[in-house]
mmCIF file of C-alpha atoms in Angstrom:
data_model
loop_
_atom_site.group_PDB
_atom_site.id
_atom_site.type_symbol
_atom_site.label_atom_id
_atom_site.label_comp_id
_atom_site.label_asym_id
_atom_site.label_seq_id
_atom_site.Cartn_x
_atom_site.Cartn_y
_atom_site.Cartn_z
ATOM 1 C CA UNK A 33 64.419 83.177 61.802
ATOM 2 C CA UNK A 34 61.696 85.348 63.805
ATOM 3 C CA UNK A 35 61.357 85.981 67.447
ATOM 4 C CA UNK A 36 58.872 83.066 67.292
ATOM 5 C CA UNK A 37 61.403 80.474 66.556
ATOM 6 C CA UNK A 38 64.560 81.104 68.946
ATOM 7 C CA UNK A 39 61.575 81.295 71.869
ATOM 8 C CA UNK A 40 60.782 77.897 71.313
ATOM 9 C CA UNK A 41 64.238 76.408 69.951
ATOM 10 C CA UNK A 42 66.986 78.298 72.622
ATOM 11 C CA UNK A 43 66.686 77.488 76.169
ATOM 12 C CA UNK A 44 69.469 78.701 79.396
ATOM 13 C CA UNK A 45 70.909 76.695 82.106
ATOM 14 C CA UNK A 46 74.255 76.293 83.656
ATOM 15 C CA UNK A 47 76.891 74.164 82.543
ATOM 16 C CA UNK A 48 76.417 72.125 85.086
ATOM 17 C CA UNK A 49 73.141 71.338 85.497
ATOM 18 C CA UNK A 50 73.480 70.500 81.231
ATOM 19 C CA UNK A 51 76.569 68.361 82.617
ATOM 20 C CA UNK A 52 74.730 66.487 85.203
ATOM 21 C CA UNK A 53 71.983 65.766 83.326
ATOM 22 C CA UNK A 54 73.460 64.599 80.424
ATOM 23 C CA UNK A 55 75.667 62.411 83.131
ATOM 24 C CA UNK A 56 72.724 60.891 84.950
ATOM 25 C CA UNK A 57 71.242 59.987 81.953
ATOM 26 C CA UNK A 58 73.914 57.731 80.304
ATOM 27 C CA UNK A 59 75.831 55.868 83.100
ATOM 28 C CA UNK A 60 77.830 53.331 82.060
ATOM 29 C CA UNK A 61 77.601 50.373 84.404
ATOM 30 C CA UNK A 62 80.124 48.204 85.005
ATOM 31 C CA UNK A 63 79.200 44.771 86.516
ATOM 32 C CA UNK A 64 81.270 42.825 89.028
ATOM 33 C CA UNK A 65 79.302 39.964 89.855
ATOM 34 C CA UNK A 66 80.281 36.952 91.270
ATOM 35 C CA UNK A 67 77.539 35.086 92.841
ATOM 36 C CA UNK A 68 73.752 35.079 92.257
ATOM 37 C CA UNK A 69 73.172 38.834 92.757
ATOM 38 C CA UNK A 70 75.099 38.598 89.165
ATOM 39 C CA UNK A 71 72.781 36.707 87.692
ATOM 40 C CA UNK A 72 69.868 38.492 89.123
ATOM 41 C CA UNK A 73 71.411 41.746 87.779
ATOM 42 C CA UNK A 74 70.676 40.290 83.873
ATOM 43 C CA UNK A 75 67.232 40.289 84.584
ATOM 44 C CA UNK A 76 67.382 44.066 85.428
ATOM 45 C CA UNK A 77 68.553 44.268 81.842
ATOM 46 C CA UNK A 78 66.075 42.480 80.295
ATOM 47 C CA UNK A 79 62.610 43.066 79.320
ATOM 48 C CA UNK A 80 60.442 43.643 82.290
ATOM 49 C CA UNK A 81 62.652 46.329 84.209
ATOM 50 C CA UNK A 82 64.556 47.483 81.490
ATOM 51 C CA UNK A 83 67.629 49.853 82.395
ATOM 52 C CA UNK A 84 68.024 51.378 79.112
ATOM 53 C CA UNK A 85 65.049 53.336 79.962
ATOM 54 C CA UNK A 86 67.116 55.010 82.316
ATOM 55 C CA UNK A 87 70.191 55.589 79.796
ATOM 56 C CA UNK A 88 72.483 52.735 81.336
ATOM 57 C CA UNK A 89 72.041 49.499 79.295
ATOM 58 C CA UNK A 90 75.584 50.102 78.037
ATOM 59 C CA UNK A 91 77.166 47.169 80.270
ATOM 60 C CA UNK A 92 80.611 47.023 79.563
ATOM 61 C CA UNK A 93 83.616 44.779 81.439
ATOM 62 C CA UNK A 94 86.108 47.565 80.915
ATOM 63 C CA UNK A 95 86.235 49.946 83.815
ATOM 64 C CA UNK A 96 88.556 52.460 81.672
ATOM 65 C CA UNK A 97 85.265 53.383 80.208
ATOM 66 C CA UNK A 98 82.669 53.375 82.850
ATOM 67 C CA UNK A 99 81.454 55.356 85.721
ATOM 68 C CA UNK A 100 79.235 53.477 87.535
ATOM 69 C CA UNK A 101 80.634 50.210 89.311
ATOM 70 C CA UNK A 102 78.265 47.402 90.654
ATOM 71 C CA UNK A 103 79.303 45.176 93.135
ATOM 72 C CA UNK A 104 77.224 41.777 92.764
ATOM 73 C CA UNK A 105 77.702 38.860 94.948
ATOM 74 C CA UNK A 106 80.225 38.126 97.812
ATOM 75 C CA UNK A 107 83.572 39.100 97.548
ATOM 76 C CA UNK A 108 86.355 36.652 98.888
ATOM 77 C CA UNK A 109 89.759 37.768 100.042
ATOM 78 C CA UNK A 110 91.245 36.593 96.933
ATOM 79 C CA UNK A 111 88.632 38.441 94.904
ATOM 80 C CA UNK A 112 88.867 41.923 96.884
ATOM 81 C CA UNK A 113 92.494 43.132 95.385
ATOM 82 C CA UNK A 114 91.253 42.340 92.067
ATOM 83 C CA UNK A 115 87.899 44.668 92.682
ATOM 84 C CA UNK A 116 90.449 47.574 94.288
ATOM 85 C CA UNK A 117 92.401 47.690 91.014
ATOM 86 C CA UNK A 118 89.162 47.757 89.646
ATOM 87 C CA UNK A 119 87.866 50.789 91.186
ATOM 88 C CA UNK A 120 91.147 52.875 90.585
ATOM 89 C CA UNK A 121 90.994 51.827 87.181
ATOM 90 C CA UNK A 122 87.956 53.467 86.543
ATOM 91 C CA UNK A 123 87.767 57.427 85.840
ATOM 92 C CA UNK A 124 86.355 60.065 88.148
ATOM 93 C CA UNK A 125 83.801 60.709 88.486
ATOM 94 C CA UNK A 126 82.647 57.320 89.256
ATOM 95 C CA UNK A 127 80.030 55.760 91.811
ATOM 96 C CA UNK A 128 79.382 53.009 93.469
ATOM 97 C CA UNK A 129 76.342 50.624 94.461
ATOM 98 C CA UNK A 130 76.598 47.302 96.253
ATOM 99 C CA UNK A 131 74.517 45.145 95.778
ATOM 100 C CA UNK A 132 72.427 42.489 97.787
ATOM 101 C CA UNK A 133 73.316 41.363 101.418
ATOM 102 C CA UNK A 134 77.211 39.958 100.295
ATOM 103 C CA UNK A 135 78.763 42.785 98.957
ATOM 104 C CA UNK A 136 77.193 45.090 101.889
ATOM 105 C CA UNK A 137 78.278 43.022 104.976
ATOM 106 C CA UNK A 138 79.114 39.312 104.077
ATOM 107 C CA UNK A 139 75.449 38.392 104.244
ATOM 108 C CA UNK A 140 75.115 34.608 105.956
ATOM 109 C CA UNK A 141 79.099 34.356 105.090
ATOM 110 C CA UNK A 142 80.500 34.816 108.218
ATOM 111 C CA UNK A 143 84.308 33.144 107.574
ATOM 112 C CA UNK A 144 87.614 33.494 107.053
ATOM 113 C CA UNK A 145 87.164 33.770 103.118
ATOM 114 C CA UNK A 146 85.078 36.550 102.603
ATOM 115 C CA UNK A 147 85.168 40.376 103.117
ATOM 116 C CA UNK A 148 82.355 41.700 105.650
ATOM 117 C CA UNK A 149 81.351 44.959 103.499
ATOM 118 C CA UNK A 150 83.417 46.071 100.662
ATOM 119 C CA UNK A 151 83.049 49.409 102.002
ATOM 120 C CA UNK A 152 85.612 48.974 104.924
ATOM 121 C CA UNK A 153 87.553 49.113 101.787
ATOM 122 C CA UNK A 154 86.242 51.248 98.870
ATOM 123 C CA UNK A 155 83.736 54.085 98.996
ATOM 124 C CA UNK A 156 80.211 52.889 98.612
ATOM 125 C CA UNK A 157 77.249 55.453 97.438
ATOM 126 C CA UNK A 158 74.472 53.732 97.364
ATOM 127 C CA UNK A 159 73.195 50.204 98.914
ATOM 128 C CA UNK A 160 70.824 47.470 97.874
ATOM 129 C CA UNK A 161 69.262 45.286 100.669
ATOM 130 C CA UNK A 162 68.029 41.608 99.618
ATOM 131 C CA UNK A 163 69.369 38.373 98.882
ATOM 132 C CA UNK A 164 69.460 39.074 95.924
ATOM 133 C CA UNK A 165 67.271 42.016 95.533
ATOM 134 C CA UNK A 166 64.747 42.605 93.064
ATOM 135 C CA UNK A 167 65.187 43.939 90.155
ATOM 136 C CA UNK A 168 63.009 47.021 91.300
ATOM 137 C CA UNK A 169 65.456 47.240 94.268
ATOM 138 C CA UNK A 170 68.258 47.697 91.671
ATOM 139 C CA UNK A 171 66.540 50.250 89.394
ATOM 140 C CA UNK A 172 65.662 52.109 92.813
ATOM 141 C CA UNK A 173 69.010 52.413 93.492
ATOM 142 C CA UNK A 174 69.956 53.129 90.157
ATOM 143 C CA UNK A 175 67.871 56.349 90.354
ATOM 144 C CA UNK A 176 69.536 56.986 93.675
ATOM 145 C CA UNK A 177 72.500 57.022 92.121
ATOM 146 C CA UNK A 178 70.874 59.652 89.477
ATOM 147 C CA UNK A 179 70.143 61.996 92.175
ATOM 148 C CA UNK A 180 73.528 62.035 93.383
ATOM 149 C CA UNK A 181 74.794 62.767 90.295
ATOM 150 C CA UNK A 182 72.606 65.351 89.966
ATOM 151 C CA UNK A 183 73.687 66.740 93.021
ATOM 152 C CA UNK A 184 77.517 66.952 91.872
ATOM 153 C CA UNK A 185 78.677 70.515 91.643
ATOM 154 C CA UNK A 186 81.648 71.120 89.093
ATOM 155 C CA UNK A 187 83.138 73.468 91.580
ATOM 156 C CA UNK A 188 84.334 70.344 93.413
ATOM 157 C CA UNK A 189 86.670 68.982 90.728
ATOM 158 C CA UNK A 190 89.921 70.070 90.454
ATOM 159 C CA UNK A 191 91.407 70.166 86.879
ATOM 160 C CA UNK A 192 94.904 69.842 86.199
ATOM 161 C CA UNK A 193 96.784 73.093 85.955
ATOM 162 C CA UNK A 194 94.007 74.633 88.841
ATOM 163 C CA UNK A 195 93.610 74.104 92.312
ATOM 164 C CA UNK B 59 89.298 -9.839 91.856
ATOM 165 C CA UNK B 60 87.063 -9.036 94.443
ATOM 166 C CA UNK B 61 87.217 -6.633 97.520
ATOM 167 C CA UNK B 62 87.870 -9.651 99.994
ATOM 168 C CA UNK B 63 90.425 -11.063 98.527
ATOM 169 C CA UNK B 64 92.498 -7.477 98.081
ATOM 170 C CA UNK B 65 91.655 -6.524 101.901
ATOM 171 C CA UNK B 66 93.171 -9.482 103.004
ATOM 172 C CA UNK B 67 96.258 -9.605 100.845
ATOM 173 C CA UNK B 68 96.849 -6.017 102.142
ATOM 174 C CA UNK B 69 96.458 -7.182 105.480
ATOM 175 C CA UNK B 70 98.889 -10.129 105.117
ATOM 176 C CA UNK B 71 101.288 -8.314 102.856
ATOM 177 C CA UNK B 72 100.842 -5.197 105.094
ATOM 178 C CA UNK B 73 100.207 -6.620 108.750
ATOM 179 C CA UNK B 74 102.606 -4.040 110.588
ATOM 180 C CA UNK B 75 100.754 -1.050 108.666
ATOM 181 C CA UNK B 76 97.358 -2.020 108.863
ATOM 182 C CA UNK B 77 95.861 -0.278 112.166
ATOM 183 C CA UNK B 78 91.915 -1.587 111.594
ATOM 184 C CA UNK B 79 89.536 -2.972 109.298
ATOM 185 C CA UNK B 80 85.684 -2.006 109.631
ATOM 186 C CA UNK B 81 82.702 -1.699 108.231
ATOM 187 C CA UNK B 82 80.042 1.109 107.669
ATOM 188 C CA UNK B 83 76.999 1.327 105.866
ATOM 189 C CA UNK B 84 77.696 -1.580 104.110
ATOM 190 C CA UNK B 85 81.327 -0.413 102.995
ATOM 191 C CA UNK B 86 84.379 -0.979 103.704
ATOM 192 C CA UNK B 87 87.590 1.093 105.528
ATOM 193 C CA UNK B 88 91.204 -0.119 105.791
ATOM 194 C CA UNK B 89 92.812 2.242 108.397
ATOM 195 C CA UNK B 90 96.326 2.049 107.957
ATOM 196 C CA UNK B 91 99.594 3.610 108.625
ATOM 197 C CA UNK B 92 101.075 7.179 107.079
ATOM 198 C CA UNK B 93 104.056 5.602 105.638
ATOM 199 C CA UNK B 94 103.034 2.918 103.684
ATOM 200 C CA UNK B 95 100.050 4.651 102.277
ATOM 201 C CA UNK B 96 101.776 4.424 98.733
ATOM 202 C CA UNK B 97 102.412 0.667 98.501
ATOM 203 C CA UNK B 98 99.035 0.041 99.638
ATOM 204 C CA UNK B 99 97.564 1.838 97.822
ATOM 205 C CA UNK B 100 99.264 0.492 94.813
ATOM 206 C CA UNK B 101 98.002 -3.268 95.511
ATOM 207 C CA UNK B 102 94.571 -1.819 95.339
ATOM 208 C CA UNK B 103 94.784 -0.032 91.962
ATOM 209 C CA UNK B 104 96.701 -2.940 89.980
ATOM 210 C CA UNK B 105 94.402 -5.153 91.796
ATOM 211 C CA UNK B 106 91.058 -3.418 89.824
ATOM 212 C CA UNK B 107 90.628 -0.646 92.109
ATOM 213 C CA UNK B 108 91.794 1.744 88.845
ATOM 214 C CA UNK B 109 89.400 4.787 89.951
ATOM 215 C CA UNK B 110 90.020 7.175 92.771
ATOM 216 C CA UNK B 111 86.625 8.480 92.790
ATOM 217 C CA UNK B 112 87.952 10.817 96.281
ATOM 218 C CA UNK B 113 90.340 12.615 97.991
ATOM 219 C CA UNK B 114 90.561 14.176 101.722
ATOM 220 C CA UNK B 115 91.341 14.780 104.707
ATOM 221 C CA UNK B 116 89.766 14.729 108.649
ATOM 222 C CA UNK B 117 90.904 16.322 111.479
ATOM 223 C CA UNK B 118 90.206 14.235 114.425
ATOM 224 C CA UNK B 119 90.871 17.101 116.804
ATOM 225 C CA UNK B 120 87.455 16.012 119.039
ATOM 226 C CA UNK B 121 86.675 12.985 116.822
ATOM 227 C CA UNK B 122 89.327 10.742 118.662
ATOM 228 C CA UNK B 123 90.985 8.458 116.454
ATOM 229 C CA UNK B 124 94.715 7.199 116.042
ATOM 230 C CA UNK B 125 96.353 10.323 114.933
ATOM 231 C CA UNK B 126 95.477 14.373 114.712
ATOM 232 C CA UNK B 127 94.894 14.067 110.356
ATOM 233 C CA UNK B 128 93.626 11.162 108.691
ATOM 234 C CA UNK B 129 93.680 11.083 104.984
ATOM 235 C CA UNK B 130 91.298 9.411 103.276
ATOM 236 C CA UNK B 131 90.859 7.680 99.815
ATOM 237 C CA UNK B 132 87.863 6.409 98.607
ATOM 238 C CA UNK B 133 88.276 4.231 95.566
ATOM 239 C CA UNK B 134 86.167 2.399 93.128
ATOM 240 C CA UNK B 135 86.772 -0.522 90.473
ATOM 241 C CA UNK B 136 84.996 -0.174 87.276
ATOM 242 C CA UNK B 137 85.411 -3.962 86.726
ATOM 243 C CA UNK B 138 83.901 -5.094 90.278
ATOM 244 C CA UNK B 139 81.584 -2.209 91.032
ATOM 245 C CA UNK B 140 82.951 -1.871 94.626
ATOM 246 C CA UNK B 141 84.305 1.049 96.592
ATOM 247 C CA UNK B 142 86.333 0.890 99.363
ATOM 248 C CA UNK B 143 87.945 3.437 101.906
ATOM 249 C CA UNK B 144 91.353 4.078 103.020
ATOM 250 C CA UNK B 145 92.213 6.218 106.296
ATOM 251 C CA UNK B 146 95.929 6.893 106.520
ATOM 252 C CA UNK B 147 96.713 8.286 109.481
ATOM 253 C CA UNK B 148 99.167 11.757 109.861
ATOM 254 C CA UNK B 149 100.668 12.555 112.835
ATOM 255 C CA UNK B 150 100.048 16.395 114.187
ATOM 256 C CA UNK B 151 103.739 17.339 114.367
ATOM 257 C CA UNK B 152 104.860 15.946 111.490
ATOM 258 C CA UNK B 153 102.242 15.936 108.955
ATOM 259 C CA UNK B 154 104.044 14.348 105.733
ATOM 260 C CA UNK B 155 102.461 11.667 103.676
ATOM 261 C CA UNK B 156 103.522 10.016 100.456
ATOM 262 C CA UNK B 157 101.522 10.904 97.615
ATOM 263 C CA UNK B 158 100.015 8.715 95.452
ATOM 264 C CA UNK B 159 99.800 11.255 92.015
ATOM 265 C CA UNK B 160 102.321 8.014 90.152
ATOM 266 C CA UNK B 161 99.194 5.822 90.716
ATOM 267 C CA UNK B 162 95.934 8.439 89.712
ATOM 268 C CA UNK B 163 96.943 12.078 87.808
ATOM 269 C CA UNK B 164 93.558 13.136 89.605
ATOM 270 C CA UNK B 165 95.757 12.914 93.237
ATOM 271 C CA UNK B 166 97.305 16.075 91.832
ATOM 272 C CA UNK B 167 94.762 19.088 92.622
ATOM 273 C CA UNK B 168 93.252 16.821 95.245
ATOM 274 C CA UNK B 169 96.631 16.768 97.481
ATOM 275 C CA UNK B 170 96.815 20.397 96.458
ATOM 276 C CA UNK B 171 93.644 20.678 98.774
ATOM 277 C CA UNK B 172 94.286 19.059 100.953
ATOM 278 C CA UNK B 173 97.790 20.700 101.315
ATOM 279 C CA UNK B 174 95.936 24.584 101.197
ATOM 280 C CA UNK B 175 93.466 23.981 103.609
ATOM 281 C CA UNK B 176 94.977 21.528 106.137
ATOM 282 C CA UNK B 177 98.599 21.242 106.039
ATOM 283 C CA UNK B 178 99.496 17.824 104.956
ATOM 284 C CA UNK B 179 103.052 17.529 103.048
ATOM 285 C CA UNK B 180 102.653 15.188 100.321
ATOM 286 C CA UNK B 181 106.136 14.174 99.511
ATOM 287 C CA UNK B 182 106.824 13.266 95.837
ATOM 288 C CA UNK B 183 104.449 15.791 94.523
ATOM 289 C CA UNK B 184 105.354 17.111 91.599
ATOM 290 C CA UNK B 185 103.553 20.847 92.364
ATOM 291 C CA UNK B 186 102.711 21.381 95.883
ATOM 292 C CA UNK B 187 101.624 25.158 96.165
ATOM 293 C CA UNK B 188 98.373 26.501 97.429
ATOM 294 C CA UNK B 189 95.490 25.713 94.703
ATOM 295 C CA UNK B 190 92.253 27.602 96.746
ATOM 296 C CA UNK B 191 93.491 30.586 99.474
ATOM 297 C CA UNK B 192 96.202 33.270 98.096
ATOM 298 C CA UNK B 193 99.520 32.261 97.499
ATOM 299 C CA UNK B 194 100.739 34.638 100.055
ATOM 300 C CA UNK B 195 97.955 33.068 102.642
ATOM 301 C CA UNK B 196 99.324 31.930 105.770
ATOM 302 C CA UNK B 197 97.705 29.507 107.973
ATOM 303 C CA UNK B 198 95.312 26.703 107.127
ATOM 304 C CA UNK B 199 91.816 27.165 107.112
ATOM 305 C CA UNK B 200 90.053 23.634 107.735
ATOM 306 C CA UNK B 201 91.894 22.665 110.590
ATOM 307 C CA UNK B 202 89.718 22.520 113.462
ATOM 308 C CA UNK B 203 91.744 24.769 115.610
ATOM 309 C CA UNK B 204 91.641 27.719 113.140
ATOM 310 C CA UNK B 205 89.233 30.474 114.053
ATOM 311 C CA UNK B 206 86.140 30.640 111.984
ATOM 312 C CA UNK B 207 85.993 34.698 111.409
ATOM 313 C CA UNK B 208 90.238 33.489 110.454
ATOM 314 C CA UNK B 209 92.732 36.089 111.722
ATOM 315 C CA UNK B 210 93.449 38.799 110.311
ATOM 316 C CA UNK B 211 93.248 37.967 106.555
ATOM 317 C CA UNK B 212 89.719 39.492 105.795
ATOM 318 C CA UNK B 213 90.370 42.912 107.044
ATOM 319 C CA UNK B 214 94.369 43.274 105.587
ATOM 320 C CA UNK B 215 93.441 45.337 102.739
ATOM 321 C CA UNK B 216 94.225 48.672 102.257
ATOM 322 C CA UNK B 217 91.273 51.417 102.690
ATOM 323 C CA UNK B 218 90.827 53.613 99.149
ATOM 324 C CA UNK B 219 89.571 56.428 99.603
ATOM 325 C CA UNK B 220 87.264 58.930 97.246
ATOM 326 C CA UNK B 221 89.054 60.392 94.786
ATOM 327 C CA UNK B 222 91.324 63.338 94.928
ATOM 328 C CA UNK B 223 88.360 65.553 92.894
ATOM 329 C CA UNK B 224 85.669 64.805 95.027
ATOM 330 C CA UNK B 225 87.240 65.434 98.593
ATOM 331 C CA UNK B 226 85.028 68.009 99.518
ATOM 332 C CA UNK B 227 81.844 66.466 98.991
ATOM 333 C CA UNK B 228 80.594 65.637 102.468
#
């Protein structure tokens, strides 16, 4: 192997910055919908605005394996404990977006039945305005969410064993 | 038989229960009496009306009318093709009504209903729990003197915070 080759075949970063990247770039979704922002959502799957592009097309309804939660579609009170067990179930680090007007503030669903903003309740990171949004609007925020990951320094996380 | 002839064996059969019989758009409603909802009710269905195509409730809070709840039934015989109502009226302090799941097995989620969201006690059911709000939900939603934004069920949940490892990101 000559000088030539490890020039153009070894390159230096940090752990995390290799970390984050490799984060940011396969986020597992997983999908809570329960209204028509859920439906909406499949077309950010499909052909046009494709997610996979961005390394999170891996939908899966098990939030022991996923890192990225998205809240579709209004959440009733009898739906919100189920969503809370949902987001403790899932493995730091995780984020979350909310999607469309319901999930961010009850949208036109001003009633007895239905939560005003899950995030009185559960953190949020990143919001999506529209009833439902756009696909675009989703991607966008699924970006967003990119940067923040990006932004994560592995400083913060406390392993077991250290403080 | 036809819906004449069942009205006004009802009424003779019935005269102390039966509060009013009118007419709107065409169709007819027997208002009648809480208590004897069952029995007639029962003349109806073995007298064609086999299909309960409805069942609800009203609360005549502003609406005036001859009690707080009516219940109402809207039937329908396959054999005649004609629908008629029934209004049995509940009393506000002591809302118990006899069901009628013997006569139709589709009374059964329909009392349920009614049960969750205004309060009726349908005595003779064989399950009356809550089918729509949480089991543990107190209160009852449709009546007309429950508060819209409800009390405090949509903001009694508890508040979980960011994980342990990520506590010092701001």
């Amino acid at each position: 192997m000559g000088k030539q080759d490890i020039k153009s075949n070894i390159l230096t970063t940090t752990v995390e910055s290799a970390i984050n990247w490799g984060r940011k770039n396969s986020l597992w979704p997983m999908p809570f919908g329960t209204a028509c922002c859920g439906i909406e959502f499949m077309a950010v799957l499909a052909s046009r605005t494709d997610m996979s592009r961005f390394g999170a097309e891996a939908i899966r309804f098990s939030p022991r394996q996923s890192d990225l939660l998205i809240v579709a579609g209004r959440i009733s009170i009898k739906m919100m404990p189920v969503l809370i067990r949902i987001y403790e179930q899932m493995p730091e680090p995780k984020w979350v977006i909310s999607m469309g007007a319901c999930a961010s503030s009850g949208g036109v669903f001003d009633t007895y039945s239905v939560i005003q903003g899950i995030d009185q309740f559960i953190p949020v990171d990143v919001y999506v305005p529209g009833c439902p949004p756009r696909p675009e609007g989703v991607v966008g925020s699924l970006l967003k969410i990119q940067d923040l990951v990006d932004k994560e320094k592995l400083f913060d996380y406390t392993f077991s064993g250290s403080k | 038989m036809s819906l004449e002839k069942t009205t006004s064996h009802v009424k003779e059969r019935f005269s102390e229960a039966v509060l009013d019989v009118t007419e709107f758009a065409g169709e007819q409603i027997v208002h009648i009496k809480s208590g004897s909802v069952f029995d007639v009710l029962k003349i109806f269905r073995d007298e064609g009306f086999n299909f309960l195509a409805n069942l609800t409730a009203v609360d005549n809070l502003t609406l005036g009318g001859f009690e707080r709840y009516s219940v109402v039934y809207h039937l329908l015989s396959h054999g005649s093709v004609e629908r008629v109502t029934v209004k049995a009226y509940v009393a506000e302090d002591d809302p118990i009504i006899p069901s009628v799941e013997n006569l139709w097995k589709t009374a059964d989620w329909q009392e349920r209903e009614v049960y969750d969201l205004f309060g009726i006690t349908f005595e003779g059911h064989p399950n009356l729990v809550r089918i729509m709000n949480p089991e543990d939900y107190k209160g009852h939603p449709l009546r007309k003197d429950y508060p819209r934004k409800g009390k405090t069920e949509r903001t009694d949940f508890p508040v979980v915070e960011r994980g342990i490892s990520k506590e010092n990101k701001t």
